[in-house]
């Protein structure tokens, strides 16, 4: 299957700092990428849809000024958690859609811990 | 609002047992249903189903979609401890084809 690389795997930061997470499709071009958040023992919750070259579409209840998404190329999307607080601590996963097949492939996820 | 419901939420079986996981959905402009297996980190793709009644098979795993009943099942035969994981069902729909995930079924296979 297609490969999606997500970096970093783990990040620990102080409250008030910003954290950037990268998501790359390594062997295919992804016009659309998705960002999910997952709390322990819960399912994936879609945060936003990232479209190459245009603004991201955020799900209801997700603050777009807090979770900045940039999809500058067909292989890279970034999620920046601005002014992170302890309640932002979570597992964040990106996914990229392989356009011809419409299958979604996931990155390995980023565990964010805000102290 | 799109909805995906999985059952059971958790299941404990012994090695060698056969299990059936269920997924039902209410989605606008249904396009496909996908099954994923999640162990420690990111979900790994198992199946994508778009047509009703056609079984997809991979080793001991198989899945089928019933568009009339708006549901799908995932079967695992001769379970092994390595099958222990959360199995996620997701349904794609709408113009931007976003996926809506169910809460998952936590499967534990004991030796």
PDB file of C-alpha atoms in Angstrom:
ATOM      1  CA  UNK A   1       0.000   0.000   0.000  1.00  0.00           C
ATOM      2  CA  UNK A   2       0.896   3.652  -0.236  1.00  0.00           C
ATOM      3  CA  UNK A   3       3.167   5.190   2.399  1.00  0.00           C
ATOM      4  CA  UNK A   4       2.359   8.234   4.482  1.00  0.00           C
ATOM      5  CA  UNK A   5       5.068   9.589   6.743  1.00  0.00           C
ATOM      6  CA  UNK A   6       4.214  11.653   9.810  1.00  0.00           C
ATOM      7  CA  UNK A   7       6.734  13.491  11.936  1.00  0.00           C
ATOM      8  CA  UNK A   8       7.417  13.788  14.817  1.00  0.00           C
ATOM      9  CA  UNK A   9       6.130  10.620  16.514  1.00  0.00           C
ATOM     10  CA  UNK A  10       6.322  12.151  19.974  1.00  0.00           C
ATOM     11  CA  UNK A  11       6.500  15.725  21.155  1.00  0.00           C
ATOM     12  CA  UNK A  12       6.491  17.165  24.638  1.00  0.00           C
ATOM     13  CA  UNK A  13       6.184  20.917  24.938  1.00  0.00           C
ATOM     14  CA  UNK A  14       5.489  23.633  27.450  1.00  0.00           C
ATOM     15  CA  UNK A  15       2.119  25.312  27.661  1.00  0.00           C
ATOM     16  CA  UNK A  16       1.934  28.341  25.393  1.00  0.00           C
ATOM     17  CA  UNK A  17       4.344  27.103  22.746  1.00  0.00           C
ATOM     18  CA  UNK A  18       3.444  26.095  19.203  1.00  0.00           C
ATOM     19  CA  UNK A  19       4.035  22.667  17.702  1.00  0.00           C
ATOM     20  CA  UNK A  20       4.194  21.748  14.021  1.00  0.00           C
ATOM     21  CA  UNK A  21       3.367  18.263  12.762  1.00  0.00           C
ATOM     22  CA  UNK A  22       4.230  17.202   9.206  1.00  0.00           C
ATOM     23  CA  UNK A  23       2.457  14.691   7.032  1.00  0.00           C
ATOM     24  CA  UNK A  24       3.985  13.519   3.753  1.00  0.00           C
ATOM     25  CA  UNK A  25       2.737  11.135   1.095  1.00  0.00           C
ATOM     26  CA  UNK A  26       5.906   9.385  -0.047  1.00  0.00           C
ATOM     27  CA  UNK A  27       4.924   7.486  -3.176  1.00  0.00           C
ATOM     28  CA  UNK A  28       1.802   9.187  -4.414  1.00  0.00           C
ATOM     29  CA  UNK A  29       0.343  12.645  -4.825  1.00  0.00           C
ATOM     30  CA  UNK A  30      -2.396  13.567  -2.405  1.00  0.00           C
ATOM     31  CA  UNK A  31      -4.639  16.460  -3.336  1.00  0.00           C
ATOM     32  CA  UNK A  32      -6.564  15.876  -0.132  1.00  0.00           C
ATOM     33  CA  UNK A  33      -5.255  15.071   3.321  1.00  0.00           C
ATOM     34  CA  UNK A  34      -7.186  14.702   6.548  1.00  0.00           C
ATOM     35  CA  UNK A  35      -6.232  15.419  10.135  1.00  0.00           C
ATOM     36  CA  UNK A  36      -7.699  13.375  12.969  1.00  0.00           C
ATOM     37  CA  UNK A  37      -7.492  13.484  16.710  1.00  0.00           C
ATOM     38  CA  UNK A  38      -7.840  10.429  18.913  1.00  0.00           C
ATOM     39  CA  UNK A  39      -8.258  10.257  22.675  1.00  0.00           C
ATOM     40  CA  UNK A  40      -7.384   7.051  24.558  1.00  0.00           C
ATOM     41  CA  UNK A  41      -9.797   4.216  23.837  1.00  0.00           C
ATOM     42  CA  UNK A  42     -11.857   6.395  21.539  1.00  0.00           C
ATOM     43  CA  UNK A  43     -12.265   6.490  17.796  1.00  0.00           C
ATOM     44  CA  UNK A  44     -10.754   8.882  15.301  1.00  0.00           C
ATOM     45  CA  UNK A  45     -12.344  12.306  15.238  1.00  0.00           C
ATOM     46  CA  UNK A  46     -11.966  14.274  12.019  1.00  0.00           C
ATOM     47  CA  UNK A  47     -10.600  17.756  12.672  1.00  0.00           C
ATOM     48  CA  UNK A  48     -10.169  19.157   9.196  1.00  0.00           C
ATOM     49  CA  UNK A  49      -9.836  18.419   5.514  1.00  0.00           C
ATOM     50  CA  UNK A  50      -6.746  19.831   3.881  1.00  0.00           C
ATOM     51  CA  UNK A  51      -6.839  20.572   0.147  1.00  0.00           C
ATOM     52  CA  UNK A  52      -3.691  21.368  -1.793  1.00  0.00           C
ATOM     53  CA  UNK A  53      -3.493  25.027  -2.691  1.00  0.00           C
ATOM     54  CA  UNK A  54      -6.610  26.118  -0.839  1.00  0.00           C
ATOM     55  CA  UNK A  55      -7.847  26.735   2.673  1.00  0.00           C
ATOM     56  CA  UNK A  56      -8.597  23.812   4.937  1.00  0.00           C
ATOM     57  CA  UNK A  57     -12.169  22.905   5.825  1.00  0.00           C
ATOM     58  CA  UNK A  58     -12.628  22.532   9.564  1.00  0.00           C
ATOM     59  CA  UNK A  59     -15.183  20.366  11.323  1.00  0.00           C
ATOM     60  CA  UNK A  60     -17.651  21.948  13.680  1.00  0.00           C
ATOM     61  CA  UNK A  61     -16.120  22.763  17.029  1.00  0.00           C
ATOM     62  CA  UNK A  62     -12.511  22.805  15.808  1.00  0.00           C
ATOM     63  CA  UNK A  63     -10.824  26.192  16.189  1.00  0.00           C
ATOM     64  CA  UNK A  64      -9.145  27.100  12.916  1.00  0.00           C
ATOM     65  CA  UNK A  65      -6.958  29.749  14.554  1.00  0.00           C
ATOM     66  CA  UNK A  66      -5.652  27.222  17.012  1.00  0.00           C
ATOM     67  CA  UNK A  67      -5.075  24.354  14.601  1.00  0.00           C
ATOM     68  CA  UNK A  68      -3.435  25.883  11.545  1.00  0.00           C
ATOM     69  CA  UNK A  69      -3.293  23.659   8.484  1.00  0.00           C
ATOM     70  CA  UNK A  70      -1.158  24.270   5.437  1.00  0.00           C
ATOM     71  CA  UNK A  71      -1.162  22.065   2.340  1.00  0.00           C
ATOM     72  CA  UNK A  72       1.395  23.782   0.148  1.00  0.00           C
ATOM     73  CA  UNK A  73       2.238  20.859  -2.118  1.00  0.00           C
ATOM     74  CA  UNK A  74       0.744  17.597  -3.359  1.00  0.00           C
ATOM     75  CA  UNK A  75       2.876  15.618  -0.928  1.00  0.00           C
ATOM     76  CA  UNK A  76       2.970  17.710   2.239  1.00  0.00           C
ATOM     77  CA  UNK A  77       0.438  18.967   4.755  1.00  0.00           C
ATOM     78  CA  UNK A  78       1.285  20.483   8.115  1.00  0.00           C
ATOM     79  CA  UNK A  79      -0.748  20.960  11.285  1.00  0.00           C
ATOM     80  CA  UNK A  80       0.426  23.616  13.724  1.00  0.00           C
ATOM     81  CA  UNK A  81      -1.044  23.599  17.208  1.00  0.00           C
ATOM     82  CA  UNK A  82      -0.658  27.205  18.290  1.00  0.00           C
ATOM     83  CA  UNK A  83      -0.304  28.264  21.920  1.00  0.00           C
ATOM     84  CA  UNK A  84      -0.730  24.681  23.053  1.00  0.00           C
ATOM     85  CA  UNK A  85      -2.416  23.929  26.370  1.00  0.00           C
ATOM     86  CA  UNK A  86      -2.616  20.686  28.374  1.00  0.00           C
ATOM     87  CA  UNK A  87      -6.108  19.992  27.004  1.00  0.00           C
ATOM     88  CA  UNK A  88      -4.563  19.813  23.518  1.00  0.00           C
ATOM     89  CA  UNK A  89      -2.606  16.733  24.586  1.00  0.00           C
ATOM     90  CA  UNK A  90      -3.763  13.947  22.323  1.00  0.00           C
ATOM     91  CA  UNK A  91      -2.816  11.579  19.522  1.00  0.00           C
ATOM     92  CA  UNK A  92      -2.952  13.330  16.154  1.00  0.00           C
ATOM     93  CA  UNK A  93      -3.061  11.296  12.942  1.00  0.00           C
ATOM     94  CA  UNK A  94      -2.951  12.450   9.372  1.00  0.00           C
ATOM     95  CA  UNK A  95      -4.160  10.565   6.366  1.00  0.00           C
ATOM     96  CA  UNK A  96      -3.813  11.039   2.651  1.00  0.00           C
ATOM     97  CA  UNK A  97      -6.155   9.936  -0.060  1.00  0.00           C
ATOM     98  CA  UNK A  98      -4.818   8.052  -3.025  1.00  0.00           C
ATOM     99  CA  UNK A  99      -6.976   9.783  -5.612  1.00  0.00           C
ATOM    100  CA  UNK A 100      -7.468   6.998  -8.159  1.00  0.00           C
ATOM    101  CA  UNK A 101      -8.518   4.393  -5.602  1.00  0.00           C
ATOM    102  CA  UNK A 102     -10.051   6.711  -2.981  1.00  0.00           C
ATOM    103  CA  UNK A 103      -8.377   4.639  -0.278  1.00  0.00           C
ATOM    104  CA  UNK A 104      -7.117   6.507   2.771  1.00  0.00           C
ATOM    105  CA  UNK A 105      -3.662   5.741   4.098  1.00  0.00           C
ATOM    106  CA  UNK A 106      -2.597   6.857   7.522  1.00  0.00           C
ATOM    107  CA  UNK A 107       0.558   8.309   8.963  1.00  0.00           C
ATOM    108  CA  UNK A 108       1.997   6.743  12.089  1.00  0.00           C
ATOM    109  CA  UNK A 109       0.568   9.456  14.315  1.00  0.00           C
ATOM    110  CA  UNK A 110       1.992  12.056  16.701  1.00  0.00           C
ATOM    111  CA  UNK A 111       1.530  11.832  20.449  1.00  0.00           C
ATOM    112  CA  UNK A 112       1.456  15.394  21.778  1.00  0.00           C
ATOM    113  CA  UNK A 113       1.922  16.033  25.479  1.00  0.00           C
ATOM    114  CA  UNK A 114       1.606  19.619  26.688  1.00  0.00           C
ATOM    115  CA  UNK A 115       2.968  20.270  30.172  1.00  0.00           C
TER     116      UNK A 115
ATOM    117  CA  UNK B   1     -25.185  14.191  10.451  1.00  0.00           C
ATOM    118  CA  UNK B   2     -23.372  11.093   9.214  1.00  0.00           C
ATOM    119  CA  UNK B   3     -23.286   8.208  11.666  1.00  0.00           C
ATOM    120  CA  UNK B   4     -21.372   4.923  11.872  1.00  0.00           C
ATOM    121  CA  UNK B   5     -22.164   2.408  14.594  1.00  0.00           C
ATOM    122  CA  UNK B   6     -20.040  -0.622  15.345  1.00  0.00           C
ATOM    123  CA  UNK B   7     -20.903  -3.607  17.483  1.00  0.00           C
ATOM    124  CA  UNK B   8     -19.876  -5.109  19.721  1.00  0.00           C
ATOM    125  CA  UNK B   9     -17.672  -2.454  21.302  1.00  0.00           C
ATOM    126  CA  UNK B  10     -15.429  -5.142  22.734  1.00  0.00           C
ATOM    127  CA  UNK B  11     -15.043  -8.870  22.365  1.00  0.00           C
ATOM    128  CA  UNK B  12     -12.853 -11.467  24.061  1.00  0.00           C
ATOM    129  CA  UNK B  13     -12.330 -14.834  22.392  1.00  0.00           C
ATOM    130  CA  UNK B  14      -9.923 -17.774  22.450  1.00  0.00           C
ATOM    131  CA  UNK B  15      -7.452 -18.590  19.724  1.00  0.00           C
ATOM    132  CA  UNK B  16      -9.091 -20.544  16.953  1.00  0.00           C
ATOM    133  CA  UNK B  17     -12.530 -18.974  17.408  1.00  0.00           C
ATOM    134  CA  UNK B  18     -14.328 -17.234  14.556  1.00  0.00           C
ATOM    135  CA  UNK B  19     -15.569 -13.679  15.115  1.00  0.00           C
ATOM    136  CA  UNK B  20     -17.980 -11.411  13.276  1.00  0.00           C
ATOM    137  CA  UNK B  21     -17.796  -7.665  13.686  1.00  0.00           C
ATOM    138  CA  UNK B  22     -20.675  -5.445  12.639  1.00  0.00           C
ATOM    139  CA  UNK B  23     -20.886  -1.974  11.196  1.00  0.00           C
ATOM    140  CA  UNK B  24     -24.020  -0.018  10.324  1.00  0.00           C
ATOM    141  CA  UNK B  25     -24.180   3.452   8.858  1.00  0.00           C
ATOM    142  CA  UNK B  26     -26.277   6.460   7.925  1.00  0.00           C
ATOM    143  CA  UNK B  27     -24.340   8.568   5.448  1.00  0.00           C
ATOM    144  CA  UNK B  28     -25.308  11.142   2.851  1.00  0.00           C
ATOM    145  CA  UNK B  29     -24.181  10.180  -0.639  1.00  0.00           C
ATOM    146  CA  UNK B  30     -22.507   6.930   0.332  1.00  0.00           C
ATOM    147  CA  UNK B  31     -19.409   6.113  -1.700  1.00  0.00           C
ATOM    148  CA  UNK B  32     -17.567   3.350   0.122  1.00  0.00           C
ATOM    149  CA  UNK B  33     -17.044   1.551   3.415  1.00  0.00           C
ATOM    150  CA  UNK B  34     -13.569   0.810   4.713  1.00  0.00           C
ATOM    151  CA  UNK B  35     -12.254  -1.451   7.455  1.00  0.00           C
ATOM    152  CA  UNK B  36      -9.053  -0.701   9.324  1.00  0.00           C
ATOM    153  CA  UNK B  37      -7.062  -2.494  12.005  1.00  0.00           C
ATOM    154  CA  UNK B  38      -5.464  -0.344  14.690  1.00  0.00           C
ATOM    155  CA  UNK B  39      -2.905  -1.827  17.017  1.00  0.00           C
ATOM    156  CA  UNK B  40      -0.626   0.622  18.758  1.00  0.00           C
ATOM    157  CA  UNK B  41      -0.421   3.508  16.383  1.00  0.00           C
ATOM    158  CA  UNK B  42      -1.995   4.376  13.069  1.00  0.00           C
ATOM    159  CA  UNK B  43      -4.758   2.297  11.472  1.00  0.00           C
ATOM    160  CA  UNK B  44      -3.753  -0.072   8.710  1.00  0.00           C
ATOM    161  CA  UNK B  45      -6.033  -0.619   5.753  1.00  0.00           C
ATOM    162  CA  UNK B  46      -7.894  -3.912   5.462  1.00  0.00           C
ATOM    163  CA  UNK B  47     -10.719  -3.603   2.946  1.00  0.00           C
ATOM    164  CA  UNK B  48     -12.657  -1.104   0.894  1.00  0.00           C
ATOM    165  CA  UNK B  49     -16.173  -2.065  -0.139  1.00  0.00           C
ATOM    166  CA  UNK B  50     -18.269  -0.227  -2.675  1.00  0.00           C
ATOM    167  CA  UNK B  51     -20.585  -2.849  -4.149  1.00  0.00           C
ATOM    168  CA  UNK B  52     -23.232  -4.752  -2.271  1.00  0.00           C
ATOM    169  CA  UNK B  53     -22.981  -8.523  -1.957  1.00  0.00           C
ATOM    170  CA  UNK B  54     -19.417  -8.951  -3.173  1.00  0.00           C
ATOM    171  CA  UNK B  55     -17.195 -10.544  -0.567  1.00  0.00           C
ATOM    172  CA  UNK B  56     -13.635  -9.321  -0.204  1.00  0.00           C
ATOM    173  CA  UNK B  57     -11.170 -11.769   1.252  1.00  0.00           C
ATOM    174  CA  UNK B  58      -7.624 -11.606   2.544  1.00  0.00           C
ATOM    175  CA  UNK B  59      -6.330 -14.709   4.269  1.00  0.00           C
ATOM    176  CA  UNK B  60      -8.480 -15.380   7.325  1.00  0.00           C
ATOM    177  CA  UNK B  61     -10.282 -12.048   7.030  1.00  0.00           C
ATOM    178  CA  UNK B  62     -13.286 -11.370   4.858  1.00  0.00           C
ATOM    179  CA  UNK B  63     -15.863  -8.640   4.581  1.00  0.00           C
ATOM    180  CA  UNK B  64     -19.101  -7.954   2.768  1.00  0.00           C
ATOM    181  CA  UNK B  65     -21.340  -4.933   2.289  1.00  0.00           C
ATOM    182  CA  UNK B  66     -25.139  -4.875   2.317  1.00  0.00           C
ATOM    183  CA  UNK B  67     -26.296  -1.545   0.914  1.00  0.00           C
ATOM    184  CA  UNK B  68     -29.945  -2.407   1.424  1.00  0.00           C
ATOM    185  CA  UNK B  69     -29.384  -2.938   5.141  1.00  0.00           C
ATOM    186  CA  UNK B  70     -26.768  -0.135   5.302  1.00  0.00           C
ATOM    187  CA  UNK B  71     -24.320  -2.446   7.004  1.00  0.00           C
ATOM    188  CA  UNK B  72     -21.188  -4.485   6.678  1.00  0.00           C
ATOM    189  CA  UNK B  73     -19.594  -7.373   8.536  1.00  0.00           C
ATOM    190  CA  UNK B  74     -15.959  -8.282   9.038  1.00  0.00           C
ATOM    191  CA  UNK B  75     -15.247 -11.952   9.665  1.00  0.00           C
ATOM    192  CA  UNK B  76     -12.070 -13.354  11.122  1.00  0.00           C
ATOM    193  CA  UNK B  77     -11.703 -17.135  11.136  1.00  0.00           C
ATOM    194  CA  UNK B  78      -9.242 -19.202  13.207  1.00  0.00           C
ATOM    195  CA  UNK B  79      -8.307 -16.143  15.260  1.00  0.00           C
ATOM    196  CA  UNK B  80      -4.755 -15.711  16.518  1.00  0.00           C
ATOM    197  CA  UNK B  81      -3.366 -13.564  19.339  1.00  0.00           C
ATOM    198  CA  UNK B  82      -1.923 -11.258  16.682  1.00  0.00           C
ATOM    199  CA  UNK B  83      -5.465 -10.388  15.630  1.00  0.00           C
ATOM    200  CA  UNK B  84      -5.938  -8.537  18.922  1.00  0.00           C
ATOM    201  CA  UNK B  85      -6.548  -4.901  17.977  1.00  0.00           C
ATOM    202  CA  UNK B  86      -9.208  -2.267  17.526  1.00  0.00           C
ATOM    203  CA  UNK B  87     -11.099  -2.752  14.280  1.00  0.00           C
ATOM    204  CA  UNK B  88     -12.427   0.471  12.829  1.00  0.00           C
ATOM    205  CA  UNK B  89     -15.182   0.838  10.284  1.00  0.00           C
ATOM    206  CA  UNK B  90     -15.308   4.054   8.273  1.00  0.00           C
ATOM    207  CA  UNK B  91     -17.756   5.245   5.666  1.00  0.00           C
ATOM    208  CA  UNK B  92     -16.923   7.719   2.939  1.00  0.00           C
ATOM    209  CA  UNK B  93     -19.560  10.040   1.543  1.00  0.00           C
ATOM    210  CA  UNK B  94     -20.389  13.534   0.419  1.00  0.00           C
ATOM    211  CA  UNK B  95     -18.745  15.726  -2.163  1.00  0.00           C
ATOM    212  CA  UNK B  96     -15.367  15.829  -0.438  1.00  0.00           C
ATOM    213  CA  UNK B  97     -15.462  12.132   0.404  1.00  0.00           C
ATOM    214  CA  UNK B  98     -14.591  12.591   4.062  1.00  0.00           C
ATOM    215  CA  UNK B  99     -14.562   9.466   6.204  1.00  0.00           C
ATOM    216  CA  UNK B 100     -16.744   9.085   9.264  1.00  0.00           C
ATOM    217  CA  UNK B 101     -15.411   6.527  11.719  1.00  0.00           C
ATOM    218  CA  UNK B 102     -17.263   4.270  14.100  1.00  0.00           C
ATOM    219  CA  UNK B 103     -16.058   3.890  17.684  1.00  0.00           C
ATOM    220  CA  UNK B 104     -14.358   0.637  16.863  1.00  0.00           C
ATOM    221  CA  UNK B 105     -14.496  -2.897  18.198  1.00  0.00           C
ATOM    222  CA  UNK B 106     -11.758  -3.895  20.612  1.00  0.00           C
ATOM    223  CA  UNK B 107     -10.941  -7.532  19.901  1.00  0.00           C
ATOM    224  CA  UNK B 108      -8.869  -9.510  22.389  1.00  0.00           C
ATOM    225  CA  UNK B 109      -7.751 -12.990  21.405  1.00  0.00           C
ATOM    226  CA  UNK B 110      -6.460 -15.052  24.318  1.00  0.00           C
ATOM    227  CA  UNK B 111      -4.126 -18.016  23.859  1.00  0.00           C
TER     228      UNK B 111
END
